[in-house]
mmCIF file of C-alpha atoms in Angstrom:
data_model
loop_
_atom_site.group_PDB
_atom_site.id
_atom_site.type_symbol
_atom_site.label_atom_id
_atom_site.label_comp_id
_atom_site.label_asym_id
_atom_site.label_seq_id
_atom_site.Cartn_x
_atom_site.Cartn_y
_atom_site.Cartn_z
ATOM 1 C CA MET A 75 10.628 0.006 -17.841
ATOM 2 C CA GLU A 76 12.197 1.320 -14.635
ATOM 3 C CA ALA A 77 11.997 4.880 -15.992
ATOM 4 C CA VAL A 78 8.326 4.346 -16.866
ATOM 5 C CA ARG A 79 7.659 3.022 -13.375
ATOM 6 C CA LYS A 80 9.326 6.055 -11.787
ATOM 7 C CA MET A 81 7.191 8.328 -13.961
ATOM 8 C CA VAL A 82 4.014 6.480 -12.961
ATOM 9 C CA GLN A 83 5.007 6.641 -9.276
ATOM 10 C CA THR A 84 5.677 10.389 -9.527
ATOM 11 C CA LEU A 85 2.416 10.966 -11.375
ATOM 12 C CA TRP A 86 0.511 9.170 -8.618
ATOM 13 C CA VAL A 87 2.214 11.203 -5.909
ATOM 14 C CA PHE A 88 0.737 14.306 -7.525
ATOM 15 C CA LEU A 89 -2.628 12.687 -8.271
ATOM 16 C CA VAL A 90 -3.274 11.728 -4.661
ATOM 17 C CA ASN A 91 -1.628 14.922 -3.391
ATOM 18 C CA GLY A 92 -3.086 17.346 -5.883
ATOM 19 C CA PHE A 93 -4.314 20.137 -3.607
ATOM 20 C CA TRP A 94 -1.697 22.836 -3.863
ATOM 21 C CA GLY A 95 -3.834 25.580 -2.402
ATOM 22 C CA PHE A 96 -2.882 24.567 1.131
ATOM 23 C CA PRO A 97 -0.251 27.290 1.703
ATOM 24 C CA LEU A 98 -3.080 29.814 1.252
ATOM 25 C CA THR A 99 -5.840 27.975 3.118
ATOM 26 C CA ARG A 100 -3.413 26.625 5.748
ATOM 27 C CA ASN A 101 -5.712 23.646 5.921
ATOM 28 C CA ILE A 102 -6.306 20.278 4.281
ATOM 29 C CA TYR A 103 -8.354 19.690 1.109
ATOM 30 C CA GLN A 104 -12.059 19.388 1.900
ATOM 31 C CA GLY A 105 -13.566 18.594 -1.486
ATOM 32 C CA PRO A 106 -15.648 15.687 -2.808
ATOM 33 C CA LEU A 107 -12.661 13.725 -4.152
ATOM 34 C CA LYS A 108 -11.915 12.659 -0.614
ATOM 35 C CA VAL A 109 -14.505 9.924 -0.956
ATOM 36 C CA ILE A 110 -12.042 8.131 -3.278
ATOM 37 C CA CYS A 111 -9.699 5.559 -1.785
ATOM 38 C CA SER A 112 -5.986 6.211 -2.168
ATOM 39 C CA PRO A 113 -4.532 2.951 -3.531
ATOM 40 C CA GLY A 114 -1.207 3.441 -1.747
ATOM 41 C CA LEU A 115 -0.286 4.631 1.730
ATOM 42 C CA ASN A 116 -1.024 8.364 1.736
ATOM 43 C CA CYS A 117 -2.181 10.169 4.870
ATOM 44 C CA TYR A 118 -5.502 11.980 4.395
ATOM 45 C CA SER A 119 -4.456 14.605 6.909
ATOM 46 C CA CYS A 120 -1.664 15.571 4.514
ATOM 47 C CA PRO A 121 -2.519 19.149 3.471
ATOM 48 C CA ALA A 122 -2.224 18.297 -0.243
ATOM 49 C CA SER A 123 -4.060 14.966 -0.084
ATOM 50 C CA THR A 124 -7.070 14.642 -2.374
ATOM 51 C CA THR A 125 -8.091 11.092 -1.404
ATOM 52 C CA TYR A 126 -8.706 9.178 1.813
ATOM 53 C CA CYS A 127 -6.236 6.737 3.316
ATOM 54 C CA PRO A 128 -7.862 3.282 3.522
ATOM 55 C CA LEU A 129 -5.968 2.372 6.693
ATOM 56 C CA GLY A 130 -6.844 5.625 8.460
ATOM 57 C CA SER A 131 -10.506 5.433 7.456
ATOM 58 C CA LEU A 132 -10.842 1.796 8.409
ATOM 59 C CA GLN A 133 -9.415 2.443 11.878
ATOM 60 C CA GLN A 134 -11.691 5.472 12.330
ATOM 61 C CA LEU A 135 -14.757 3.409 11.433
ATOM 62 C CA LEU A 136 -13.765 0.501 13.654
ATOM 63 C CA LEU A 137 -12.888 2.618 16.689
ATOM 64 C CA GLY A 138 -16.319 4.261 16.605
ATOM 65 C CA ILE A 139 -18.310 1.171 15.732
ATOM 66 C CA ARG A 140 -20.139 0.995 19.088
ATOM 67 C CA PHE A 141 -21.197 4.629 18.896
ATOM 68 C CA SER A 142 -22.249 4.108 15.284
ATOM 69 C CA LEU A 143 -24.444 1.110 16.119
ATOM 70 C CA GLU A 144 -25.963 2.860 19.140
ATOM 71 C CA THR A 145 -27.008 5.770 16.960
ATOM 72 C CA GLY A 146 -28.640 3.479 14.421
ATOM 73 C CA ASN A 147 -25.921 3.678 11.800
ATOM 74 C CA TYR A 148 -24.159 0.651 10.395
ATOM 75 C CA TYR A 149 -20.754 2.033 9.544
ATOM 76 C CA LEU A 150 -18.950 -1.304 9.655
ATOM 77 C CA GLY A 151 -16.144 -0.457 7.266
ATOM 78 C CA THR A 152 -17.625 -2.352 4.318
ATOM 79 C CA PHE A 153 -17.199 0.587 1.931
ATOM 80 C CA VAL A 154 -13.516 0.955 2.844
ATOM 81 C CA VAL A 155 -12.777 -2.794 2.916
ATOM 82 C CA GLY A 156 -14.681 -3.138 -0.373
ATOM 83 C CA SER A 157 -12.538 -0.409 -1.952
ATOM 84 C CA MET A 158 -9.322 -1.970 -0.634
ATOM 85 C CA GLY A 159 -10.435 -5.435 -1.746
ATOM 86 C CA LEU A 160 -11.343 -4.294 -5.249
ATOM 87 C CA LEU A 161 -7.887 -2.753 -5.605
ATOM 88 C CA GLY A 162 -6.207 -5.812 -4.098
ATOM 89 C CA ALA A 163 -8.141 -8.327 -6.205
ATOM 90 C CA ALA A 164 -7.321 -6.418 -9.379
ATOM 91 C CA PHE A 165 -3.699 -5.416 -8.773
ATOM 92 C CA GLY A 166 -2.385 -6.920 -5.527
ATOM 93 C CA ARG A 167 0.992 -5.432 -4.689
ATOM 94 C CA PHE A 168 1.400 -3.870 -8.130
ATOM 95 C CA ILE A 169 0.062 -0.910 -6.143
ATOM 96 C CA CYS A 170 3.090 -0.948 -3.812
ATOM 97 C CA GLY A 171 5.507 -1.015 -6.720
ATOM 98 C CA TRP A 172 3.808 1.465 -8.998
ATOM 99 C CA VAL A 173 1.621 3.971 -7.137
ATOM 100 C CA CYS A 174 2.494 4.114 -3.419
ATOM 101 C CA PRO A 175 3.995 7.523 -2.501
ATOM 102 C CA PHE A 176 5.771 6.177 0.568
ATOM 103 C CA GLY A 177 7.245 3.354 -1.513
ATOM 104 C CA LEU A 178 8.710 5.961 -3.854
ATOM 105 C CA VAL A 179 10.182 7.873 -0.905
ATOM 106 C CA GLN A 180 11.936 4.717 0.296
ATOM 107 C CA GLU A 181 13.241 3.920 -3.189
ATOM 108 C CA LEU A 182 14.705 7.410 -3.551
ATOM 109 C CA LEU A 183 16.339 7.170 -0.120
ATOM 110 C CA HIS A 184 17.849 3.822 -1.078
ATOM 111 C CA LYS A 185 19.663 5.502 -3.978
ATOM 112 C CA ILE A 186 21.858 7.366 -1.471
ATOM 113 C CA PRO A 187 25.280 5.676 -1.583
ATOM 114 C CA SER A 188 25.926 3.649 1.576
ATOM 115 C CA VAL A 189 26.529 0.162 2.854
ATOM 116 C CA LYS A 190 23.575 -1.955 1.701
ATOM 117 C CA LEU A 191 22.110 -4.542 4.064
ATOM 118 C CA PRO A 192 19.385 -7.172 3.581
ATOM 119 C CA VAL A 193 16.185 -7.163 5.638
ATOM 120 C CA PRO A 194 15.956 -10.308 7.801
ATOM 121 C CA LYS A 195 13.174 -12.511 6.412
ATOM 122 C CA ILE A 196 11.662 -13.142 9.837
ATOM 123 C CA LEU A 197 10.785 -9.429 10.113
ATOM 124 C CA THR A 198 8.514 -9.639 7.069
ATOM 125 C CA TRP A 199 5.911 -11.393 9.242
ATOM 126 C CA LEU A 200 5.604 -8.320 11.482
ATOM 127 C CA LYS A 201 3.397 -6.469 9.013
ATOM 128 C CA TYR A 202 0.646 -9.056 9.377
ATOM 129 C CA GLY A 203 0.714 -8.405 13.121
ATOM 130 C CA PHE A 204 0.404 -4.665 12.500
ATOM 131 C CA LEU A 205 -2.544 -5.303 10.159
ATOM 132 C CA ALA A 206 -4.368 -7.610 12.544
ATOM 133 C CA LEU A 207 -3.581 -5.852 15.822
ATOM 134 C CA PHE A 208 -2.925 -2.156 15.169
ATOM 135 C CA VAL A 209 -5.439 -1.672 12.330
ATOM 136 C CA VAL A 210 -8.282 -4.017 13.309
ATOM 137 C CA ILE A 211 -8.235 -5.522 16.801
ATOM 138 C CA PHE A 212 -6.827 -2.719 19.001
ATOM 139 C CA PRO A 213 -9.070 0.052 17.544
ATOM 140 C CA LEU A 214 -12.039 -2.295 17.902
ATOM 141 C CA VAL A 215 -11.353 -3.735 21.359
ATOM 142 C CA LEU A 216 -9.278 -1.263 23.393
ATOM 143 C CA VAL A 217 -11.814 1.454 24.142
ATOM 144 C CA ASP A 218 -12.108 4.289 26.655
ATOM 145 C CA GLU A 219 -14.961 4.956 29.104
ATOM 146 C CA PHE A 220 -17.048 6.388 26.239
ATOM 147 C CA GLY A 221 -16.626 3.220 24.154
ATOM 148 C CA LEU A 222 -14.263 4.870 21.686
ATOM 149 C CA GLY A 223 -11.026 3.270 20.558
ATOM 150 C CA ALA A 224 -7.954 4.865 19.003
ATOM 151 C CA PRO A 225 -6.413 4.672 15.523
ATOM 152 C CA TRP A 226 -3.464 2.664 16.816
ATOM 153 C CA PHE A 227 -1.441 2.326 13.666
ATOM 154 C CA CYS A 228 -1.802 5.979 12.664
ATOM 155 C CA LYS A 229 -1.329 7.269 16.191
ATOM 156 C CA TYR A 230 1.666 5.235 17.292
ATOM 157 C CA VAL A 231 3.410 3.928 14.170
ATOM 158 C CA CYS A 232 2.674 5.327 10.709
ATOM 159 C CA PRO A 233 5.785 7.184 9.475
ATOM 160 C CA ALA A 234 3.976 8.222 6.278
ATOM 161 C CA GLY A 235 1.488 10.164 8.414
ATOM 162 C CA THR A 236 4.309 11.890 10.271
ATOM 163 C CA LEU A 237 6.100 12.830 7.060
ATOM 164 C CA GLU A 238 3.052 13.890 5.050
ATOM 165 C CA ALA A 239 0.809 15.307 7.762
ATOM 166 C CA GLY A 240 2.409 15.546 11.214
ATOM 167 C CA ILE A 241 5.350 17.742 10.216
ATOM 168 C CA PRO A 242 3.567 19.870 7.557
ATOM 169 C CA MET A 243 0.514 20.569 9.735
ATOM 170 C CA VAL A 244 2.660 21.759 12.640
ATOM 171 C CA LEU A 245 4.424 24.115 10.220
ATOM 172 C CA LEU A 246 1.127 25.342 8.711
ATOM 173 C CA GLN A 247 -0.700 25.734 12.003
ATOM 174 C CA PRO A 248 1.845 26.874 14.638
ATOM 175 C CA ASP A 249 -0.836 26.668 17.364
ATOM 176 C CA LEU A 250 -0.565 22.885 17.123
ATOM 177 C CA LYS A 251 2.966 23.070 18.596
ATOM 178 C CA GLN A 252 1.425 23.480 22.040
ATOM 179 C CA THR A 253 -0.243 20.063 21.752
ATOM 180 C CA ILE A 254 2.896 18.179 20.771
ATOM 181 C CA GLY A 255 3.783 15.463 23.244
ATOM 182 C CA TRP A 256 5.696 12.218 23.547
ATOM 183 C CA ILE A 257 3.525 10.497 20.902
ATOM 184 C CA TYR A 258 4.627 13.034 18.307
ATOM 185 C CA TRP A 259 8.303 12.659 19.169
ATOM 186 C CA ASN A 260 7.908 8.897 19.235
ATOM 187 C CA LYS A 261 6.542 9.070 15.703
ATOM 188 C CA ILE A 262 9.352 11.385 14.611
ATOM 189 C CA GLY A 263 11.744 8.739 15.965
ATOM 190 C CA ILE A 264 9.992 5.995 13.986
ATOM 191 C CA LEU A 265 10.156 8.143 10.849
ATOM 192 C CA ALA A 266 13.877 8.775 11.414
ATOM 193 C CA LEU A 267 14.418 5.033 11.889
ATOM 194 C CA PHE A 268 12.756 4.213 8.575
ATOM 195 C CA VAL A 269 14.557 7.046 6.750
ATOM 196 C CA ILE A 270 17.931 5.699 7.892
ATOM 197 C CA TRP A 271 16.897 2.077 7.348
ATOM 198 C CA SER A 272 15.667 2.914 3.821
ATOM 199 C CA ILE A 273 19.108 4.241 2.934
ATOM 200 C CA VAL A 274 20.793 0.963 3.856
ATOM 201 C CA SER A 275 17.995 -1.510 3.043
ATOM 202 C CA SER A 276 15.495 -1.675 0.211
ATOM 203 C CA ARG A 277 11.917 -0.724 1.185
ATOM 204 C CA PRO A 278 12.161 -1.741 4.858
ATOM 205 C CA PHE A 279 8.776 -0.257 5.792
ATOM 206 C CA CYS A 280 6.980 -2.102 2.966
ATOM 207 C CA ARG A 281 8.651 -5.353 3.938
ATOM 208 C CA THR A 282 8.310 -5.277 7.696
ATOM 209 C CA THR A 283 5.585 -2.875 8.789
ATOM 210 C CA CYS A 284 3.085 -1.750 6.128
ATOM 211 C CA PRO A 285 -0.385 -3.194 6.877
ATOM 212 C CA LEU A 286 -1.654 -2.077 3.473
ATOM 213 C CA GLY A 287 1.120 -4.025 1.750
ATOM 214 C CA ALA A 288 0.289 -7.006 3.961
ATOM 215 C CA PHE A 289 -3.363 -6.776 2.894
ATOM 216 C CA TYR A 290 -2.579 -6.452 -0.822
ATOM 217 C CA GLY A 291 -0.028 -9.258 -0.546
ATOM 218 C CA LEU A 292 -2.812 -11.666 0.427
ATOM 219 C CA PHE A 293 -4.148 -11.268 -3.116
ATOM 220 C CA ASN A 294 -0.879 -11.824 -4.989
ATOM 221 C CA ARG A 295 -1.727 -15.408 -5.977
ATOM 222 C CA HIS A 296 -5.293 -14.723 -7.109
ATOM 223 C CA ARG A 297 -5.189 -11.133 -8.341
ATOM 224 C CA LEU A 298 -6.460 -10.255 -11.800
ATOM 225 C CA ILE A 299 -3.099 -8.999 -13.103
ATOM 226 C CA ARG A 300 -0.079 -10.937 -11.917
ATOM 227 C CA LEU A 301 3.369 -12.089 -12.889
ATOM 228 C CA GLN A 302 3.624 -15.519 -14.457
ATOM 229 C CA PHE A 303 6.502 -17.942 -14.119
ATOM 230 C CA ASN A 304 7.172 -19.998 -17.243
ATOM 231 C CA ALA A 305 9.133 -22.872 -15.685
ATOM 232 C CA GLU A 306 10.025 -24.481 -19.016
ATOM 233 C CA ASN A 307 12.007 -21.378 -19.957
ATOM 234 C CA CYS A 308 13.836 -20.982 -16.629
ATOM 235 C CA THR A 309 17.540 -21.863 -16.642
ATOM 236 C CA GLN A 310 17.933 -21.434 -12.842
ATOM 237 C CA CYS A 311 20.528 -18.708 -13.496
ATOM 238 C CA LYS A 312 19.175 -16.772 -10.462
ATOM 239 C CA ALA A 313 19.521 -13.415 -12.211
ATOM 240 C CA CYS A 314 16.028 -12.563 -10.929
ATOM 241 C CA HIS A 315 17.238 -13.014 -7.328
ATOM 242 C CA ARG A 316 19.872 -10.338 -7.730
ATOM 243 C CA VAL A 317 17.651 -7.514 -9.024
ATOM 244 C CA CYS A 318 14.647 -7.991 -6.753
ATOM 245 C CA PRO A 319 14.185 -5.021 -4.360
ATOM 246 C CA MET A 320 12.098 -7.212 -2.040
ATOM 247 C CA GLY A 321 14.612 -10.047 -1.786
ATOM 248 C CA ILE A 322 12.353 -12.605 -3.500
ATOM 249 C CA HIS A 323 13.571 -15.676 -5.347
ATOM 250 C CA PHE A 324 10.984 -15.365 -8.100
ATOM 251 C CA ASN A 325 11.616 -18.757 -9.687
ATOM 252 C CA GLU A 326 10.989 -20.426 -6.307
ATOM 253 C CA THR A 327 8.001 -18.349 -5.126
ATOM 254 C CA PRO A 328 6.443 -16.651 -8.170
ATOM 255 C CA HIS A 329 3.322 -15.588 -6.270
ATOM 256 C CA SER A 330 5.097 -14.441 -3.130
ATOM 257 C CA PRO A 331 3.052 -11.956 -1.085
ATOM 258 C CA GLU A 332 6.214 -9.864 -0.921
ATOM 259 C CA CYS A 333 6.349 -9.290 -4.703
ATOM 260 C CA ILE A 334 5.580 -5.649 -5.553
ATOM 261 C CA SER A 335 5.570 -6.441 -9.289
ATOM 262 C CA CYS A 336 8.098 -3.761 -10.172
ATOM 263 C CA LEU A 337 8.960 -5.960 -13.194
ATOM 264 C CA ARG A 338 12.724 -5.580 -12.692
ATOM 265 C CA CYS A 339 13.107 -9.365 -12.796
ATOM 266 C CA MET A 340 11.248 -9.521 -16.103
ATOM 267 C CA THR A 341 12.829 -6.531 -17.819
ATOM 268 C CA GLN A 342 16.299 -6.251 -16.274
ATOM 269 C CA ALA A 343 17.248 -9.820 -15.380
ATOM 270 C CA CYS A 344 15.584 -12.633 -17.288
ATOM 271 C CA ASN A 345 16.756 -13.172 -20.854
ATOM 272 C CA PHE A 346 14.937 -16.438 -21.302
ATOM 273 C CA GLY A 347 11.297 -15.403 -21.230
ATOM 274 C CA ALA A 348 10.681 -17.212 -17.963
ATOM 275 C CA ILE A 349 8.768 -14.269 -16.487
ATOM 276 C CA SER A 350 5.770 -12.602 -18.061
ATOM 277 C CA VAL A 351 2.623 -10.731 -17.126
ATOM 278 C CA GLU A 352 -0.779 -12.336 -17.343
ATOM 279 C CA VAL A 353 -4.285 -10.956 -16.962
ATOM 280 C CA ALA A 354 -6.835 -13.450 -15.611
ATOM 281 C CA GLY A 355 -5.025 -16.348 -17.273
ATOM 282 C CA TYR A 356 -4.262 -14.542 -20.535
ATOM 283 C CA SER A 357 -0.514 -14.257 -20.980
ATOM 284 C CA LEU A 358 0.527 -10.989 -22.538
ATOM 285 C CA LEU A 359 3.822 -12.377 -23.845
ATOM 286 C CA ASP A 360 3.046 -15.906 -25.040
ATOM 287 C CA ASP A 361 3.908 -15.208 -28.668
ATOM 288 C CA ALA A 362 7.231 -13.659 -27.786
ATOM 289 C CA LEU A 363 8.470 -16.354 -25.394
ATOM 290 C CA PRO A 364 9.439 -19.249 -27.722
ATOM 291 C CA ALA A 365 11.203 -16.898 -30.123
ATOM 292 C CA LYS A 366 13.099 -15.243 -27.297
ATOM 293 C CA LYS A 367 14.186 -18.597 -25.891
ATOM 294 C CA LYS A 368 15.215 -19.850 -29.309
ATOM 295 C CA THR A 369 17.339 -16.760 -29.818
ATOM 296 C CA VAL A 370 19.156 -17.368 -26.566
ATOM 297 C CA GLU A 371 19.686 -21.087 -27.180
ATOM 298 C CA ASN A 372 20.879 -20.654 -30.760
ATOM 299 C CA PRO A 373 22.442 -17.234 -30.957
ATOM 300 C CA MET B 163 1.678 -20.813 -31.169
ATOM 301 C CA ARG B 164 -0.395 -19.041 -28.552
ATOM 302 C CA LYS B 165 -1.533 -21.254 -25.687
ATOM 303 C CA LYS B 166 -5.265 -21.825 -25.345
ATOM 304 C CA PHE B 167 -6.694 -19.101 -23.135
ATOM 305 C CA SER B 168 -8.066 -20.603 -19.933
ATOM 306 C CA PRO B 169 -9.384 -17.794 -17.758
ATOM 307 C CA ARG B 170 -8.802 -17.899 -14.009
ATOM 308 C CA LYS B 171 -12.060 -17.561 -12.109
ATOM 309 C CA GLY B 172 -10.546 -16.677 -8.707
ATOM 310 C CA PRO B 173 -9.955 -12.979 -9.412
ATOM 311 C CA PHE B 174 -13.499 -12.490 -10.660
ATOM 312 C CA ALA B 175 -14.947 -14.178 -7.577
ATOM 313 C CA LEU B 176 -12.854 -11.893 -5.365
ATOM 314 C CA LEU B 177 -13.795 -8.812 -7.364
ATOM 315 C CA ALA B 178 -17.489 -9.756 -7.084
ATOM 316 C CA LEU B 179 -17.183 -10.288 -3.329
ATOM 317 C CA PHE B 180 -15.517 -6.947 -2.693
ATOM 318 C CA LEU B 181 -17.825 -5.149 -5.114
ATOM 319 C CA LEU B 182 -20.691 -6.469 -3.007
ATOM 320 C CA LEU B 183 -19.048 -5.122 0.164
ATOM 321 C CA PHE B 184 -18.357 -1.804 -1.550
ATOM 322 C CA LEU B 185 -21.994 -1.477 -2.646
ATOM 323 C CA ALA B 186 -23.232 -2.530 0.791
ATOM 324 C CA GLY B 187 -21.131 0.268 2.271
ATOM 325 C CA ILE B 188 -22.652 2.767 -0.123
ATOM 326 C CA ALA B 189 -26.165 1.526 0.712
ATOM 327 C CA LEU B 190 -25.426 2.025 4.424
ATOM 328 C CA GLY B 191 -24.278 5.588 3.837
ATOM 329 C CA GLU B 192 -20.665 4.953 4.768
ATOM 330 C CA PRO B 193 -19.145 7.261 2.126
ATOM 331 C CA THR B 194 -20.676 10.264 3.908
ATOM 332 C CA ARG B 195 -18.978 9.218 7.150
ATOM 333 C CA VAL B 196 -15.680 8.613 5.340
ATOM 334 C CA LEU B 197 -15.905 12.102 3.816
ATOM 335 C CA GLU B 198 -16.607 13.669 7.221
ATOM 336 C CA GLN B 199 -13.537 11.977 8.633
ATOM 337 C CA ALA B 200 -11.326 12.849 5.688
ATOM 338 C CA TRP B 201 -12.359 16.512 5.740
ATOM 339 C CA SER B 202 -11.122 17.059 9.291
ATOM 340 C CA ILE B 203 -7.528 16.912 10.433
ATOM 341 C CA CYS B 204 -7.189 13.807 12.549
ATOM 342 C CA LEU B 205 -4.802 15.062 15.213
ATOM 343 C CA SER B 206 -4.491 11.739 16.987
ATOM 344 C CA CYS B 207 -3.886 10.130 13.578
ATOM 345 C CA ILE B 208 -0.769 12.224 13.080
ATOM 346 C CA GLY B 209 0.490 11.916 16.608
ATOM 347 C CA ILE B 210 -0.626 15.331 17.861
ATOM 348 C CA GLY B 211 -2.971 15.819 20.760
#
C-alpha cells in the first residue's frame, strides 16, 4: 500500500505541475486549466503549475475585496472556498497523505538517515493560527492607503512557494534578482528550516504550519471517505501508534484532525481488523474483519 | 455477516453546502478573476518585490 501511495503522490506532482514548456517560455503556464483548484499545497507561480493554489487565490481575493466591491464585483472567495470545501468534505486530509506535493517532499527528506525527533504536540495548534490570521484576517484587515492587503502567508511564510516558485523564477528570469530583498531571504531561511526539520521529524510543516492541512483537518470527522475504528477488534497493542507519521494514537482519536489517512496503521500495523476504510457509513472491509480476527485468535 | 448499511448524512450536507458556495462563486464570475490571478506571476506571493 505504501508503494501505491508513493506512486499516487508522484503522479499528482506531475498532474498539478504538468507544464514542461517553461524552460522555453521562461514563464508560468497560462492556460485554462488554471481555473482548477490544486487539492494539495502547490504554488501557482511555480513555472510548471497547471492549477491554482487555493490558499494563494483565497488570499488574493480577500486582500482585494474592498476594491472588488467598489467596482461592483462580488469576488468574496466563494468559488475558492467552495472548491476547498468540496475537497475537504469528500476526502479531508486524505489529500495531505496522498496528493500533496509538499507532503511528498517532506516524506522523502525524512528518509535521509539521521536522529529522529518527535514534533511537540503543542506546536500542532499553530497551523490554525496561520489559517485564521495569515490566510484570512491579515489579508482582509491590514490594508495600505489604497485599501489593498497583502497575501501574508504566501509572502512571509510559505516554503512551498519558495521552493516551487521563488527559486525557479529567479533562475528563469534573472532580472528578478534585482528585486530580491529581506523578504526573499527570510523565506529562504524558512524553507531551510523546514528542510532540516523534515529530515529529523516527520512532516513538520504539515503538522505545525500548513493552513490547508488545518482546513482539511476540520473535516476529518465528517468527511465522506474516512478511516473507521472497530473497537471490538482492538487489542490495545499500540502497533498503530508506532507507525503513524503524524504521531497519532489512532485507537484513542480515530478521527483526529491530524490524521492524513496514509493507511500505514491499517496496512502495516494492525493485524486484528480494528482499522478499516468507510465511505459515508459503508464499511469497505466488513466482510473481512471477523475472519481476520478469528484467524488471529485461533491460529 | 455484513452490518446493516446506515449512511452518514453529515458528509452530504457539507458537500451540498460547499457545492452551493462553489456555484455561487461561478455565478458571480469569480473563476475569471481566479484565472487572471493564476496567469500572472505573483511576485509578492513568492517573496520577491
